PDB file of C-alpha atoms in Angstrom:
ATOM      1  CA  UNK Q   1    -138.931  -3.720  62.884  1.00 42.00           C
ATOM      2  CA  UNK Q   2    -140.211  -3.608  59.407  1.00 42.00           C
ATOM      3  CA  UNK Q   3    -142.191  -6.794  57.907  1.00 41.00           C
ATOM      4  CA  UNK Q   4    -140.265  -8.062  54.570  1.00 43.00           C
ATOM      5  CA  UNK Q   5    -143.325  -9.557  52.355  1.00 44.00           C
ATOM      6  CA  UNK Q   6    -142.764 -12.345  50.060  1.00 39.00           C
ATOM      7  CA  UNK Q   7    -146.267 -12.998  49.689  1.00 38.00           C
ATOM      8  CA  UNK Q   8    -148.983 -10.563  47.257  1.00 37.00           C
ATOM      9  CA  UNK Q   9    -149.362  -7.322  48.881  1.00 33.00           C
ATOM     10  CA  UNK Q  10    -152.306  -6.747  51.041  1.00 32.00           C
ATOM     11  CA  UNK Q  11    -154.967  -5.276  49.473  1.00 32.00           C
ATOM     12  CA  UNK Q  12    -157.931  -3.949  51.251  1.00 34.00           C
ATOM     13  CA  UNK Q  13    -160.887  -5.824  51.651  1.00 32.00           C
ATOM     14  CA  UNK Q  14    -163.957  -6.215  50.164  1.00 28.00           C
ATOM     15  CA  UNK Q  15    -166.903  -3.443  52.348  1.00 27.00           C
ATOM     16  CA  UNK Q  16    -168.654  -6.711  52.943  1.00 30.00           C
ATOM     17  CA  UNK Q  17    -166.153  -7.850  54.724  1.00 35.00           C
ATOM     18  CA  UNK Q  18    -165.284  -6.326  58.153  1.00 40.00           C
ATOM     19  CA  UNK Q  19    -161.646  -7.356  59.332  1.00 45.00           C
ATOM     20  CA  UNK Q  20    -159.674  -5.787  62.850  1.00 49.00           C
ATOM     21  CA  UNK Q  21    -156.146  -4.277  62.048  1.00 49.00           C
ATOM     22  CA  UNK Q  22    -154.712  -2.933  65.344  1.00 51.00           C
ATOM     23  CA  UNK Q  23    -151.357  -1.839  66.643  1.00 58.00           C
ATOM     24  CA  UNK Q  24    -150.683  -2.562  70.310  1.00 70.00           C
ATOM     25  CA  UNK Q  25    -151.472  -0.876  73.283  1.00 93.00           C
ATOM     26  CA  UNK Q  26    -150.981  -3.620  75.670  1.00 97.00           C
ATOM     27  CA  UNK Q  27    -153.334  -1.687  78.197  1.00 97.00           C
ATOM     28  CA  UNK Q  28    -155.922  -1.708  76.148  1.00 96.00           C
ATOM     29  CA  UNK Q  29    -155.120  -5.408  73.916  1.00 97.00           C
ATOM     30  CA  UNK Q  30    -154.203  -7.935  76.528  1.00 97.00           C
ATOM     31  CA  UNK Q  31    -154.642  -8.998  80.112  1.00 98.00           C
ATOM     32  CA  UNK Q  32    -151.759 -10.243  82.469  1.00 98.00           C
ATOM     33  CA  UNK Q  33    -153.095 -13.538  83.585  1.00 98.00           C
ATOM     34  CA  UNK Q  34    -151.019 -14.801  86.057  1.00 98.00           C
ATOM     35  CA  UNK Q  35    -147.624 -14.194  87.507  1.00 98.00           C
ATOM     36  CA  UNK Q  36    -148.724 -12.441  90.682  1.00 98.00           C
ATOM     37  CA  UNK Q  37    -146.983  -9.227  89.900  1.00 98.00           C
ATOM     38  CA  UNK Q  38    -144.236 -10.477  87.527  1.00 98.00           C
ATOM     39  CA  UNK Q  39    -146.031  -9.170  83.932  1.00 98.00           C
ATOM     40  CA  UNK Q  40    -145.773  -5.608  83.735  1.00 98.00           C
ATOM     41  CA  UNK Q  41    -147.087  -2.839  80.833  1.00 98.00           C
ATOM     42  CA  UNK Q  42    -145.626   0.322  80.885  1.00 97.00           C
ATOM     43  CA  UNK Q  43    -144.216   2.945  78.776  1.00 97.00           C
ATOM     44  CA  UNK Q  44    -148.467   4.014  78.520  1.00 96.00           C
ATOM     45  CA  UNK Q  45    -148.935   0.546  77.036  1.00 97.00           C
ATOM     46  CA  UNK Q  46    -146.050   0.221  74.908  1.00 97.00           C
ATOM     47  CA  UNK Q  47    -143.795  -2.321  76.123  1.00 98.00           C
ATOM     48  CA  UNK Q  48    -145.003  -5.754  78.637  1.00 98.00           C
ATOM     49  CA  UNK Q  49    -142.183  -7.442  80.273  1.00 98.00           C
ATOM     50  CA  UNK Q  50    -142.959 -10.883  81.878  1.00 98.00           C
ATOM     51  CA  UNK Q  51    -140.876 -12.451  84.542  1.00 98.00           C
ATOM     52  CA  UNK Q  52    -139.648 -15.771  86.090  1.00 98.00           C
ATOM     53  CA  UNK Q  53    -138.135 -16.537  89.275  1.00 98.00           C
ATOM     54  CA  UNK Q  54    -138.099 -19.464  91.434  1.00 96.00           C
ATOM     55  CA  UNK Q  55    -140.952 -19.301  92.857  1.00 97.00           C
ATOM     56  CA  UNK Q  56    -143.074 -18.340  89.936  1.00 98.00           C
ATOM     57  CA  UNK Q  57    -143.395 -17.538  85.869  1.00 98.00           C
ATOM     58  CA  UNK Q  58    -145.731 -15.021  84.748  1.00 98.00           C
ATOM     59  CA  UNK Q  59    -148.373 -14.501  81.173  1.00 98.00           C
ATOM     60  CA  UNK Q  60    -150.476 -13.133  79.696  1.00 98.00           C
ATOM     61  CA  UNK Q  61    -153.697 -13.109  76.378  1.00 98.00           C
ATOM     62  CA  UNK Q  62    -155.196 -11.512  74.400  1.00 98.00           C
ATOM     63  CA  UNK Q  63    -158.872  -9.945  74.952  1.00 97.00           C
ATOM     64  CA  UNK Q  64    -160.169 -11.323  71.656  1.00 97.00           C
ATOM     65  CA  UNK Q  65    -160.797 -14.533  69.879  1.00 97.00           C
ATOM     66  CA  UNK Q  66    -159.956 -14.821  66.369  1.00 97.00           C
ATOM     67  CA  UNK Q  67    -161.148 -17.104  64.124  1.00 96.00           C
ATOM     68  CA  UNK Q  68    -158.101 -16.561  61.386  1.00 96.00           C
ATOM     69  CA  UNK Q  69    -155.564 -13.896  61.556  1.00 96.00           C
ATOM     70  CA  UNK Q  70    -152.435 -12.428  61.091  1.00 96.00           C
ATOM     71  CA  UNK Q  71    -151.017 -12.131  64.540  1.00 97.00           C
ATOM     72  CA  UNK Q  72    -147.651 -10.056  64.718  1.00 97.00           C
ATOM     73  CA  UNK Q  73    -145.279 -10.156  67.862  1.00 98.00           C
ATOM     74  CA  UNK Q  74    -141.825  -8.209  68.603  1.00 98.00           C
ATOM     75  CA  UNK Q  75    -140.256 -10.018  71.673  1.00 98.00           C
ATOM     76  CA  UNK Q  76    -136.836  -9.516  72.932  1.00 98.00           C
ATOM     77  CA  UNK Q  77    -136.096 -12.969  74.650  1.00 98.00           C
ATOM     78  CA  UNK Q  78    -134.691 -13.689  77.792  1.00 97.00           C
ATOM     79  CA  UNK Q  79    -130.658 -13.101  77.830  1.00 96.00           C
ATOM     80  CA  UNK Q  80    -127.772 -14.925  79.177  1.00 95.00           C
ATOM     81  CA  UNK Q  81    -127.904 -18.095  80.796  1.00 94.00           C
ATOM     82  CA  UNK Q  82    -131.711 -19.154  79.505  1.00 95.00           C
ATOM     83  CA  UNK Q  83    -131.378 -22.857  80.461  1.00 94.00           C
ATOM     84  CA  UNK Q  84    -134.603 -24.284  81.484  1.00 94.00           C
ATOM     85  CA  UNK Q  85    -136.682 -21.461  80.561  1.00 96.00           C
ATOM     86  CA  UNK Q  86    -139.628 -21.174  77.966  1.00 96.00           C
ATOM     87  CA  UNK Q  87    -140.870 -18.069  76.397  1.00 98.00           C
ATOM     88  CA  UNK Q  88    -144.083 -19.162  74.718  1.00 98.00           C
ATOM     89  CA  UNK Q  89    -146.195 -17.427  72.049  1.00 98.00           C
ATOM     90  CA  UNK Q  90    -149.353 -19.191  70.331  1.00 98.00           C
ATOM     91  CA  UNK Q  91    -152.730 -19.020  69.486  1.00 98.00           C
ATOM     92  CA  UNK Q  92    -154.945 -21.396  71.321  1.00 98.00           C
ATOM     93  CA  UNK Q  93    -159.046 -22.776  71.875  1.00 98.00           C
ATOM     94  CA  UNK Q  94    -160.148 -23.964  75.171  1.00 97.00           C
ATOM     95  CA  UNK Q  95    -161.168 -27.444  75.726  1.00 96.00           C
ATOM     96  CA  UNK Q  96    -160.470 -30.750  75.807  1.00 96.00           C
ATOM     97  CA  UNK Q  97    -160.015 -30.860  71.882  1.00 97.00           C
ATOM     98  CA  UNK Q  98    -158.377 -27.734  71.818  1.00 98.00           C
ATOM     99  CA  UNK Q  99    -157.016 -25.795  68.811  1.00 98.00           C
ATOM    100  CA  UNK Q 100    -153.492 -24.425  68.779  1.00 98.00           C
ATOM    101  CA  UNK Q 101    -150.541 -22.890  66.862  1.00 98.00           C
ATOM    102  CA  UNK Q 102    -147.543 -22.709  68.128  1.00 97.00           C
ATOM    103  CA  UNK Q 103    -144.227 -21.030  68.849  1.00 98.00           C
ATOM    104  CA  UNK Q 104    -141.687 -21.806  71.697  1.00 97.00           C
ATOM    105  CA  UNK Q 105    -138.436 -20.479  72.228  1.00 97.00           C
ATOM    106  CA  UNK Q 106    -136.284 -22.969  74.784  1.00 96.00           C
ATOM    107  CA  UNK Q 107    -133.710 -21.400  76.747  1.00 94.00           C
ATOM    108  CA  UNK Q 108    -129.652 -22.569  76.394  1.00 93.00           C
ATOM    109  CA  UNK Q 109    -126.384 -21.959  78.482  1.00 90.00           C
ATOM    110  CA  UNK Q 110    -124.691 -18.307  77.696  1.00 88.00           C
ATOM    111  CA  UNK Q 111    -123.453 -18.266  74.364  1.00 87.00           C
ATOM    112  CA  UNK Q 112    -125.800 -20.984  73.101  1.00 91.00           C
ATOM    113  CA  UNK Q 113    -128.276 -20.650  70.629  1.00 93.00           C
ATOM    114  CA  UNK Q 114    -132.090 -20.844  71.710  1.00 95.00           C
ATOM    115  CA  UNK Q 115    -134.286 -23.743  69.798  1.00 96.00           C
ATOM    116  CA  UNK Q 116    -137.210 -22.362  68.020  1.00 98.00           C
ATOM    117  CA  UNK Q 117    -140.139 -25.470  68.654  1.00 97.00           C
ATOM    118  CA  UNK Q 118    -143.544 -24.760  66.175  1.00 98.00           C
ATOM    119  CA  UNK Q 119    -146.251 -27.496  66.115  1.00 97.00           C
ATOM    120  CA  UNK Q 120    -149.944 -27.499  65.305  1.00 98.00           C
ATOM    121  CA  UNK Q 121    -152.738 -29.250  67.233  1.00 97.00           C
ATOM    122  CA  UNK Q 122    -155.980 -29.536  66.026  1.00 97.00           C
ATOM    123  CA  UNK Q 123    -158.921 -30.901  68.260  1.00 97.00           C
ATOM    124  CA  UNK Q 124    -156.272 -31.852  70.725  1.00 96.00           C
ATOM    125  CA  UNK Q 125    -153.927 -33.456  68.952  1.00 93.00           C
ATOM    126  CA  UNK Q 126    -150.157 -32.512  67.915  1.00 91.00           C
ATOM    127  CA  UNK Q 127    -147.137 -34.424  67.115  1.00 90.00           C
ATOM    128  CA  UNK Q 128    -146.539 -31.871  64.051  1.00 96.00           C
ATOM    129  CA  UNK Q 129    -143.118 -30.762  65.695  1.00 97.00           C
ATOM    130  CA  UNK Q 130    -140.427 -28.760  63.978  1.00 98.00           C
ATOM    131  CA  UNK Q 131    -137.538 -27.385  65.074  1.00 97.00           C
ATOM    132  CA  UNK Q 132    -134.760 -24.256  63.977  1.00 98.00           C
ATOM    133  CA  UNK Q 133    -131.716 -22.312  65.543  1.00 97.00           C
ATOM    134  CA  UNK Q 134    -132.406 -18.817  64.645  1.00 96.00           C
ATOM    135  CA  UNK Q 135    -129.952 -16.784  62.235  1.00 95.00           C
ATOM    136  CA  UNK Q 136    -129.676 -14.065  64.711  1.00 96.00           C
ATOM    137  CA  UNK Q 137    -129.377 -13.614  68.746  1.00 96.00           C
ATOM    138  CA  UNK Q 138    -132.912 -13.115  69.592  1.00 97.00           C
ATOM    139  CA  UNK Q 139    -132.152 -11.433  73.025  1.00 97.00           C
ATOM    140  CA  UNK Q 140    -130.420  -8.492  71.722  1.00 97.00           C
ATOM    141  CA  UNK Q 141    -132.603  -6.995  70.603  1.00 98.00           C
ATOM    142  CA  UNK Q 142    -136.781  -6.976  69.171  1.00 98.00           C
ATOM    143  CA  UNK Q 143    -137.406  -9.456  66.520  1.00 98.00           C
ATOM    144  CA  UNK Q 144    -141.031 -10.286  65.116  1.00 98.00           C
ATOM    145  CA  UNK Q 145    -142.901 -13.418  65.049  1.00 98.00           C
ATOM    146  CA  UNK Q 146    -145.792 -14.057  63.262  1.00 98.00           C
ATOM    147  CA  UNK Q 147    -148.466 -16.260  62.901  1.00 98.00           C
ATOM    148  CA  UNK Q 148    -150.493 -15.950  59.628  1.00 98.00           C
ATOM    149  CA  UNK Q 149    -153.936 -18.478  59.732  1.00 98.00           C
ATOM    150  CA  UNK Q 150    -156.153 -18.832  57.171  1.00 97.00           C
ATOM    151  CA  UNK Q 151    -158.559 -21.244  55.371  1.00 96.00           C
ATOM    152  CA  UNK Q 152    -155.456 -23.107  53.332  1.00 97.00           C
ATOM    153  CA  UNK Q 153    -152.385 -22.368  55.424  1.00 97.00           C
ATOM    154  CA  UNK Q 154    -150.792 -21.644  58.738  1.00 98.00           C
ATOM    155  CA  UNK Q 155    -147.445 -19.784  57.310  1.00 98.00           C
ATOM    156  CA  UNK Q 156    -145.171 -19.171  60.810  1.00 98.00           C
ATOM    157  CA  UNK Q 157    -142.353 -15.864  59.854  1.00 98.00           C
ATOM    158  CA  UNK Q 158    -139.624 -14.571  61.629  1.00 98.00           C
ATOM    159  CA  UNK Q 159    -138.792 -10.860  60.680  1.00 98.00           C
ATOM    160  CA  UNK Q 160    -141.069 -11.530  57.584  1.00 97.00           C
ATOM    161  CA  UNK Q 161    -138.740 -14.666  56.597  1.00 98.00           C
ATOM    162  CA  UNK Q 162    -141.232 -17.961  55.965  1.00 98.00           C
ATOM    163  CA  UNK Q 163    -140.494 -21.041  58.481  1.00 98.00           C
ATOM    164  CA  UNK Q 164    -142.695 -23.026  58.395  1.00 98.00           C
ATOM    165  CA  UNK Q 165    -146.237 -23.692  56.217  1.00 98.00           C
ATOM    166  CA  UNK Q 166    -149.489 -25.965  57.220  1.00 97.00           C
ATOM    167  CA  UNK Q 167    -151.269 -26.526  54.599  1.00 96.00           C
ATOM    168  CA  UNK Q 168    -155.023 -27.372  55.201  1.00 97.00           C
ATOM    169  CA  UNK Q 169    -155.437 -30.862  53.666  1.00 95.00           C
ATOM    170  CA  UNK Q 170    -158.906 -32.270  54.824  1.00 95.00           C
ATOM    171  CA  UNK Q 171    -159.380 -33.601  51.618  1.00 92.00           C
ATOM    172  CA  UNK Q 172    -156.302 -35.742  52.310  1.00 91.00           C
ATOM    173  CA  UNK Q 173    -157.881 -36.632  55.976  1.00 90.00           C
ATOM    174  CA  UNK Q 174    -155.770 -34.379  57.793  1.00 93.00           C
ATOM    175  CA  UNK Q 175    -156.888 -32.271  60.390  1.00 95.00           C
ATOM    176  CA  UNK Q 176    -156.720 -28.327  60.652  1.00 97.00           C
ATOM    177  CA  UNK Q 177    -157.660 -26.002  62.591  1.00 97.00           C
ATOM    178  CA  UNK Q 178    -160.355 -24.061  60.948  1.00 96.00           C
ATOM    179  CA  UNK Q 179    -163.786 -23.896  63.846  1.00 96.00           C
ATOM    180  CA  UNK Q 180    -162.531 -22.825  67.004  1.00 97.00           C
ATOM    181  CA  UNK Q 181    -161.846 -19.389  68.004  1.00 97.00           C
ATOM    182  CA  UNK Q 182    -158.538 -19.285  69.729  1.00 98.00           C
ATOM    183  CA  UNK Q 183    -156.556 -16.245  71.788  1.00 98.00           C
ATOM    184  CA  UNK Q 184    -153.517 -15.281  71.794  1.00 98.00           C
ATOM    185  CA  UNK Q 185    -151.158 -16.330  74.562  1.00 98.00           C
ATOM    186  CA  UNK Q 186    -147.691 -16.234  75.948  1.00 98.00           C
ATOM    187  CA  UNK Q 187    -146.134 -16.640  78.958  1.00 98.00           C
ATOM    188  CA  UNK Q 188    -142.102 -17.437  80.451  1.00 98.00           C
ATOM    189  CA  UNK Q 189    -142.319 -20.104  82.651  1.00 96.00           C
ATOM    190  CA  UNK Q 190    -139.482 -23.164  83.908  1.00 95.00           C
ATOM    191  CA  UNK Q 191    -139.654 -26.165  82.273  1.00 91.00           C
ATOM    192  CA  UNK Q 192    -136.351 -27.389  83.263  1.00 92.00           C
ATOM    193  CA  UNK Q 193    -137.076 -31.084  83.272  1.00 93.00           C
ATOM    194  CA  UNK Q 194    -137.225 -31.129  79.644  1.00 88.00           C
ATOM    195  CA  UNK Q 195    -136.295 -27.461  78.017  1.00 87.00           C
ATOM    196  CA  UNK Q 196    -132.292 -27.751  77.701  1.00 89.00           C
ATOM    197  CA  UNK Q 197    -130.690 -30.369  76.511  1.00 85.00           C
ATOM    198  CA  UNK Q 198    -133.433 -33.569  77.295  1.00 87.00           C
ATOM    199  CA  UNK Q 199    -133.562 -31.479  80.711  1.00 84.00           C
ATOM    200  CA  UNK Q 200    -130.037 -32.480  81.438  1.00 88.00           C
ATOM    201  CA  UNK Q 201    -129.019 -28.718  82.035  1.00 90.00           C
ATOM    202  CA  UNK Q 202    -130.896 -27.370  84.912  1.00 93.00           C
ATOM    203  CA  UNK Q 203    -132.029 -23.778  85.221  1.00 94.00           C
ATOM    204  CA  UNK Q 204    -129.896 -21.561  87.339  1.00 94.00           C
ATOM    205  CA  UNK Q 205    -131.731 -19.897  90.135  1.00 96.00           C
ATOM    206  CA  UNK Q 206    -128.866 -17.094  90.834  1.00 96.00           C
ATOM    207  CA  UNK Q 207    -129.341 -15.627  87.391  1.00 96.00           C
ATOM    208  CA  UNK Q 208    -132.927 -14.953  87.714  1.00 97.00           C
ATOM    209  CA  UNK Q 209    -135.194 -13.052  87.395  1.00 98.00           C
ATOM    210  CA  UNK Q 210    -135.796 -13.538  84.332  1.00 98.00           C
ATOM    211  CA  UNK Q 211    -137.402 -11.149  81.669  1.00 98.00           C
ATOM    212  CA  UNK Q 212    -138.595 -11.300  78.575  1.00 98.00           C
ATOM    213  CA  UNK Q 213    -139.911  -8.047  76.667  1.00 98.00           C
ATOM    214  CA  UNK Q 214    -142.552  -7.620  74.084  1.00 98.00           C
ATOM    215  CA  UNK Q 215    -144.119  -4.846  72.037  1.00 97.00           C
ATOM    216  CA  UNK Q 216    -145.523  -4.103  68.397  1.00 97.00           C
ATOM    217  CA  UNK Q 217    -148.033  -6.685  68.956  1.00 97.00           C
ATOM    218  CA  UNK Q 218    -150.824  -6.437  65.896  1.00 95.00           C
ATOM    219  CA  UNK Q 219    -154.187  -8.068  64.969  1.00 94.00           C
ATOM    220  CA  UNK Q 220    -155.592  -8.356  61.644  1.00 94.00           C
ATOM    221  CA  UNK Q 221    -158.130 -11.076  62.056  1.00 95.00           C
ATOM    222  CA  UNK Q 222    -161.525 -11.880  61.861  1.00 95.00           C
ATOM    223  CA  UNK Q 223    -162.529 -10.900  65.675  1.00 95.00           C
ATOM    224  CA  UNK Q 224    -165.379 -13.200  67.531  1.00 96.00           C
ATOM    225  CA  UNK Q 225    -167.449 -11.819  70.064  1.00 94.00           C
ATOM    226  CA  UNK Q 226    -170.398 -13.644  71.204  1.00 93.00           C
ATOM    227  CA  UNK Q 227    -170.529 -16.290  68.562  1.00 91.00           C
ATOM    228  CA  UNK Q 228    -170.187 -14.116  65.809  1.00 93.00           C
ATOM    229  CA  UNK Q 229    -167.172 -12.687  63.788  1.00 92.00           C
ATOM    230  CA  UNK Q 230    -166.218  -9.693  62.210  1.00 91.00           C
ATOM    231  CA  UNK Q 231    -166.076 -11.310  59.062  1.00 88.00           C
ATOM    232  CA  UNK Q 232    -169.218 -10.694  57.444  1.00 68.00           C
ATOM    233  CA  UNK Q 233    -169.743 -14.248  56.513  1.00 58.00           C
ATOM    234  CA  UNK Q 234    -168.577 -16.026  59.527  1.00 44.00           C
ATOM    235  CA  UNK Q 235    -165.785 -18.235  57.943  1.00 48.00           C
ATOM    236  CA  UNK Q 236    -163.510 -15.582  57.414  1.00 44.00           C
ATOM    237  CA  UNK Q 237    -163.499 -16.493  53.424  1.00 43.00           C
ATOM    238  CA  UNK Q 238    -163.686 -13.695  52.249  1.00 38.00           C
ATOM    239  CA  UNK Q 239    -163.240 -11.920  48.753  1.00 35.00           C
ATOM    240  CA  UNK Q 240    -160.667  -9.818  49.160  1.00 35.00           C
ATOM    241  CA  UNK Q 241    -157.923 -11.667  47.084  1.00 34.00           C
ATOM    242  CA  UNK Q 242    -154.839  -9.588  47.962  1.00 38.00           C
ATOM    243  CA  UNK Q 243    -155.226 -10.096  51.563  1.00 84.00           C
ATOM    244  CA  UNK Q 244    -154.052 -12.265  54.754  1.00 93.00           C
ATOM    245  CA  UNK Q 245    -157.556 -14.336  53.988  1.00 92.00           C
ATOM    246  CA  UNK Q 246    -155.949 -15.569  50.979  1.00 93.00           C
ATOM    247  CA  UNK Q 247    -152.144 -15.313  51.231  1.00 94.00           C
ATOM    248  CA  UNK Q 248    -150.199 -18.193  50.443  1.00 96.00           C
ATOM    249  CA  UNK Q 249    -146.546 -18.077  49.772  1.00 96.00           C
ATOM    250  CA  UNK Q 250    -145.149 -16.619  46.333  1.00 96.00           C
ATOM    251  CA  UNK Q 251    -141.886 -18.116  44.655  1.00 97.00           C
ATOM    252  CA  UNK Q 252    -139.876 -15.633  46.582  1.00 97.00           C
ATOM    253  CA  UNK Q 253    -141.270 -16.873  49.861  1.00 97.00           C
ATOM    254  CA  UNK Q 254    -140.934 -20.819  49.226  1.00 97.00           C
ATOM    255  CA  UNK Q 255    -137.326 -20.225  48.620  1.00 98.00           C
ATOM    256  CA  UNK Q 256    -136.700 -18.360  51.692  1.00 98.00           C
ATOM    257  CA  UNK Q 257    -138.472 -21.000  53.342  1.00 98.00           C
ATOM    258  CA  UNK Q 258    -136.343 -23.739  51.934  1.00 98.00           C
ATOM    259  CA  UNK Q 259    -133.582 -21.648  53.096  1.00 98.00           C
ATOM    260  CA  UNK Q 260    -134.084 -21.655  56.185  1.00 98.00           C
ATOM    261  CA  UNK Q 261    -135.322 -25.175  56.375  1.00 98.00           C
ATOM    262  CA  UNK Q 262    -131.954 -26.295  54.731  1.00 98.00           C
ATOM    263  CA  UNK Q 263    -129.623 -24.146  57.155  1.00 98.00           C
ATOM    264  CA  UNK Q 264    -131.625 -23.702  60.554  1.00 98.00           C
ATOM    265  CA  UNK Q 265    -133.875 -26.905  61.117  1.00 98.00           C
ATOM    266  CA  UNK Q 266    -132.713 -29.340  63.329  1.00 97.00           C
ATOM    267  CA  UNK Q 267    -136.103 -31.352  63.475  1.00 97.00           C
ATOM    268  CA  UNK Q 268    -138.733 -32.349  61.106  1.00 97.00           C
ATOM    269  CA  UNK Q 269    -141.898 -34.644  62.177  1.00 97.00           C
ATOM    270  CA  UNK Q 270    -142.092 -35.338  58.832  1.00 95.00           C
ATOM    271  CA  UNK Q 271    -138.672 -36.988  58.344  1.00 95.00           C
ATOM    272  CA  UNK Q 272    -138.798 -39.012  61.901  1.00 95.00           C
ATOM    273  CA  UNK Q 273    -139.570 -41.940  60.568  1.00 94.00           C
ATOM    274  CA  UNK Q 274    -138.716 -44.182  63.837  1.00 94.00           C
ATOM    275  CA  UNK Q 275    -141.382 -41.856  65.554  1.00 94.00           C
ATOM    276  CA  UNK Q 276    -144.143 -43.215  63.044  1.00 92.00           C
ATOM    277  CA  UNK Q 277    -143.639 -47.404  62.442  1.00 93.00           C
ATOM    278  CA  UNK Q 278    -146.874 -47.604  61.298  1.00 90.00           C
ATOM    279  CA  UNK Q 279    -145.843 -44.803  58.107  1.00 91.00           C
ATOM    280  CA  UNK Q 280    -145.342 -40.703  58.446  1.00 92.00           C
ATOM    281  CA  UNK Q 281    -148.063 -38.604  58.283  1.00 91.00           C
ATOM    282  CA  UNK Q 282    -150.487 -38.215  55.470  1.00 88.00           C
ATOM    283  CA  UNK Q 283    -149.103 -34.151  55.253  1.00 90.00           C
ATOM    284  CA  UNK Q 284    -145.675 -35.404  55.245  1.00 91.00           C
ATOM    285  CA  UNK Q 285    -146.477 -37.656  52.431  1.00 83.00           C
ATOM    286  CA  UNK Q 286    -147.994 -34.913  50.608  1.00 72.00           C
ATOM    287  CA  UNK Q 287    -145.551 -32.377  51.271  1.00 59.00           C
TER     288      UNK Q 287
END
């Protein structure tokens, strides 16, 4: 499915600066990690299915570490009666005071819509929640996720629509995630305790297994192997001011984000004001 840019268009970079761009062979891209089985590849690396029944879920990351990227992802979620079921896709360091980015689609009854769930941890800590219905059914089909991360911004897309933006804000004392390398994960697993509803609508066992589908996964990032990145300078600033290193979000792109913010989002960390007595968030303050 073709990427709709609202942002400046990618320009190459810079000959100092050496950057992975790579469309998927799953073979060759990512390792199933667990499942026992239930994460396939086939179609000679073209398409990875990952299951969940009872008894087990199944996932699966990537082989490299970025540190900053533009991670793309078509996935075809689970169909039908999804209650109690997460398909998860994010970016993520090990650790104690782990990095991570995420997306996570939470299953519903038949005929009700999933709940998109981003947040944002940095050195292990999250609490940057927010919520959307999608515009679309994402199990009939391949829709694409992505995840761009650079040195100013964490910008999440669906289809090449703007949901979400994290702007880095250090100066403000908020963290972001900008020193750990981090892989790319995802994985289908039960989480029926808490998934549906506040966990009040229980996964159902007869409809399984169930499958989610992926394919057209790309990398342009700066890759690290063995301490060092791709990027020629290590911090993945690089000079190349048309590209994902530098993209924020043109005046095209903000409004697309406000519309979906206005029509789709359901929660907002930043307007929770119970959550936080003590005052919201220094980012929400900013915002």
């Amino acid at each position: 499915m073709a990427m709709i840019n609202y942002c400046t268009i990618l320009f190459p970079l810079l000959a100092a600066i050496m950057i992975y761009s790579v469309s998927a062979n799953f073979h060759q891209d990512v390792e199933i990690t667990w499942g026992d089985g239930r994460g396939q590849i086939t179609n000679n690396g073209d398409l990875l299915t990952l299951s969940l029944d009872k008894s087990s879920g199944s996932g699966f990351q990537s082989k490299n570490e970025y540190l900053f990227g533009k991670i793309d992802m078509q996935i075809k979620l689970v169909a039908g009666n999804s209650a109690g079921t997460v398909t998860a896709y994010y970016l993520k360091s090990p650790g104690s005071t782990w990095d991570e980015i995420d997306f996570e689609f939470l299953g519903n009854l038949s005929g009700d819509p999933y709940t998109l769930h981003t947040n944002v941890f940095t050195q292990g800590k999250g609490d940057r929640e927010q919520q959307f219905k999608l515009w679309f059914d994402p199990t009939t089909d391949f829709h694409t996720y992505s995840i761009l991360w650079n040195p100013q911004r964490i910008i999440f897309s669906v289809d090449g629509t703007p949901i979400r933006e994290f702007k880095n804000m250090e100066s403000q004392g908020t963290l972001f995630p900008k020193n750990q390398p981090m892989r790319m994960y995802s994985s289908l697993w039960n989480a029926e305790d808490w998934a549906t509803r506040g966990g009040l609508v229980k996964t159902d066992w007869s409809k399984a297994p169930f499958t989610a589908s992926y394919r057209g996964f790309s990398e342009e990032a700066c890759v690290v192997s063995n301490g060092k990145s791709s990027c020629s300078n290590g911090s993945g600033q690089g000079s190349g001011s048309g590209s994902w290193l530098s993209q924020e979000l043109d005046s095209t792109g903000q409004e697309r984000m406000r519309w979906v913010q206005s029509n789709y989002m359901i929660y907002n960390y930043c307007t929770d004001a119970k959550r936080f007595p003590q005052g919201l968030p220094r980012e929400c303050l900013s915002a």
